[in-house]
Structure formats: C-alpha cells, structure tokens
Amino acid sequence: MKTLRVLTGITTTGTPHLGNYVGAIRPAVTASLNPGTESFYFLADYHALIKCDEPARIQRSTLEIAASWLAAGLDPARVFFYRQSDIPEIPELTWLLACVTGKGLLNRAHAYKASVDKNTAAGTDPDTDVTAGLFMYPVLMAADILMFKSHKIPVGRDQIQHIEMARDMAQSFNHLYGEHFVLPEAAIEASVATLPGLDGRKMSKSYDNAIPLFAPRGQLRRLIAGIVTDSRAPGEPKDVEGSALFQIYQAFASAQETDALRQAYADGIGWGDAKQVLFERIDREIAPMRERYQALMADPAGMEAILLAGATKARALATPFMAQLRQAVGLRGLGRPAGAATGPASTNAGAPTAVNGAPTVKAAQPSFKQYREKDGQFYFKLVDARGRLLLQSTGFASPRDAGQAIAQLQGDGPAALTRYAGQLAPVAGVAPADVAAALQALKDAAAA
Ligand code: TRP
C-alpha cells in the first residue's frame, strides 16, 4: 500500500484557542489515526522568529502548543512530532532552495506584497520594516515540506500560495539536479468549520476575540457569557442564522444535539440558558484534555524529552536525505573524481544527475538509481560504471523502504542480496557474479 505523507507546521507565537482546535488540531489528530498515512506535525519556531522578537513568548508558546497537541490526543509514537529548530537540515535545505528560487517569485508572495503595499500607501520606503526573514518565509516553509517528501499539506487558504511556491522550488531543483523532491499539494478541508469568535468575526488572536482552548472552567464560562447575541428577550424565537453561539455549538455537538438547540432557538430559549448549554457541551469535550494539558505543562523537562525524541526520529530521514542533496549539488568530498554521479561513500541512492534523466557523465563506480513509477511505487536499479543495468527492484511502498534496501545493499555488499531476493527482479543476460562484484566494489568504496 502506498503511504501518504501529510505534514503541517504550527507557528509558535500564541496560545491555542478553540478555533485552532476545531480547525487544525482536532482534524489532524483524527487524520493521524488513518493507517494509510504517515503524519508530520512540527512546531515552526524558526517561522515564529519572523513575527515575534520576544524570546520568553517563543519558548512559552512552544511548550503550550506542544502540550495542546498531545493533550488533544496526538500520539508521538505514531507520528513525527518535532520542533523545527531541532532539525539543522531544515535551514541547510533552505539555502539550497534559495539558490534555485527566483527573487521575482518571492516578490509575489502575499505576505511580503501586503507589507510593501502598506508602505507604499503610507508614502514610506516600500521595504520599511520588511526583514529578509519575512521575504524568505516561503523558502523556509518549502524546506519544511520538501525535506520530508510530503504529499499533502493541510493548511488554511491563506497558505495555498506558499505550497504552490514549494512546488515551484521542487520543480526547479529537480530540473537542475535530478528527481529528488516530491511535489506537494495543499489539502484544504472544506468540511472543517472556521469558528466565529466572541464578537462574531472569525476567531483569531489578532482580533482579540478568542477563547483559549484550555481556559480554566470558570474563565471558559465567563468568556462564553460574553459572546455577542442580539437583544431578543427570553420567549422570543431566535435566529440560528448568523448566531456565533449556534455556530460554535455546532462545531462541538452531534447532529441530534444541534437539531435540539435549533428547536430551542425557535421556542425562544433565553440567551443565558443557551450560553449555559454551550458551556456544558464544550466543557464535556475539553475537560479531560484540560487535565492532561495541565499535567504536561507542569513537566517542561518531560516535554523537552518528547520533542528531542521526535527530532531524532525526523533526523533519521533528514540527515541521509540532506547528504544526498549535498552530493547532488556538488557539495562533495574531494576524495573522488569530479563528476561522479553518485558518491560511493554516501549511504544514499545516487540520483540521476542529468536533467533529462540520462546520465550526462560517466559514473566511475557502479551506482544505484532510485525513482518513482506511475504506479506510485518506489523502485531502484543498480547500473555498472558504463550505465549497464545489473539489478532491478520491484516496487516499494515508500521511498524510505527503497532507500533502506539500497543502504543495505551498498553497505553490506553481496551478503545483502539474499535478504532482498524477493524484491529483486532478475535482469536477462546479467551474470550473478557481475552483480556481486559491483556490490563488493561499492562496499569497499564505502569502507574506504
Ligand atoms: N506558515 C504556516 C502558517 O502560518 C506554518 C508553517 C510553517 C507550515 N511551515 C509549514 C505549514 C509547513 C505547513 C507546512 O500557518
């Protein structure tokens, strides 16, 4: 079965509110249980630096957001859950991508353009208060996404352009250096509601109308009491249309519960009673999580350990991939001939060096080529120094599985052949001894 990789980042500048829970956290936790997917959720703290220069707030928000996701049921053993700044390969990849990204592409990014337009309208220099970090925001985000070969990126509509830019960067890089990156797609969940805030506008930190996800019971009740309503008295029928209270209720309640409140509106329920119904319904879902949240918040060292374990797991993918990318662009050790298609000392599959997929330079060593077929599966082949096919794999479900097989064949030499016998299709006219000799050569080179 093909595994779908889903990845999303959460900027660590605030405290999660009910809108974040309904719009992002809850659907992500549900999706992470899907057996056909591998999920990556990370705390985007490098991104946070672009918007926030308060160190204590970055740190506090990182803890709060991590605790919120775990309290809401995310299982770090089942997903990749990590802090962006624990993965040094991310800024490293940011630079490689920056070098294949047109400045003009970044000029068109909405967030940057909005700042420039504002400055222009105010008659100041167009780049007033625009940092290079803001300008580079889409490149850093592309590195987050491309590093883990993610297919689907669940984001809000405001982020679609960034995903498209990540695709553009992946395409430019692949065109120049061979097929290394998967092209990601934005996943916009139409069924997920945007929650109105206390004043009826979209719930957002910047409108100051948000209800913190883990507000203590008393505060939750008080905040809900402050939701705007119209001035209809108890006994008067009320409109569900345009009622923020009703919409928030709907995001938590079952269809039956929602119908019951709709009827109560028609029957003239008083606003005070309606707010009590809403409070009880939210608290029923949140209360057990709130307890877990408080326990997690009380143990920052425990959280640190969870995040570091997540980083180790993520880097098991990022480190070898980065080595492959460095090799591809020519950041290579000097101990082997220039122009070698594959670094024999690398633990990774050699990627084709040519734009059109045909090797432009003769590999001095046998080498592995990894690629994806139209059937969605991942394959590799071993070719000798002159490009003759020696070994052909059958399909693997994930690039990681294929990469692992390559690493073992490369590192263990001919001894690894029996281990993968079932996944290697015979190549007509190739003597087994030639295959063994090629693998031995790779093993020797790796050991050297
Ligand atoms: N820019 C995203 C936001 O503001 C956060 C983010 C950072 C992200 N890196 C990402 C989202 C990678 C998806 C994928 O919401």
Short mmCIF file of C-alpha atoms in Angstrom, two decimals, residues 6 11 17 58 98 162 183 230 299 304 336 366 372 445:
data_model
loop_
_atom_site.label_atom_id
_atom_site.label_comp_id
_atom_site.label_asym_id
_atom_site.label_seq_id
_atom_site.Cartn_x
_atom_site.Cartn_y
_atom_site.Cartn_z
CA VAL A 6 0.86 14.51 5.49
CA THR A 11 3.94 28.74 14.26
CA HIS A 17 -7.70 28.77 21.05
CA ILE A 58 8.52 31.91 21.78
CA ALA A 98 17.07 29.81 -2.02
CA HIS A 162 3.16 29.03 -0.15
CA LEU A 183 5.79 17.76 -5.42
CA ASP A 230 -28.98 40.11 19.62
CA ASP A 299 6.55 18.98 33.32
CA GLU A 304 11.61 18.52 26.08
CA ARG A 336 36.66 11.08 -5.54
CA PRO A 366 28.52 1.22 -10.19
CA ARG A 372 9.16 6.60 -8.68
CA ALA A 445 34.42 2.16 -1.52
#
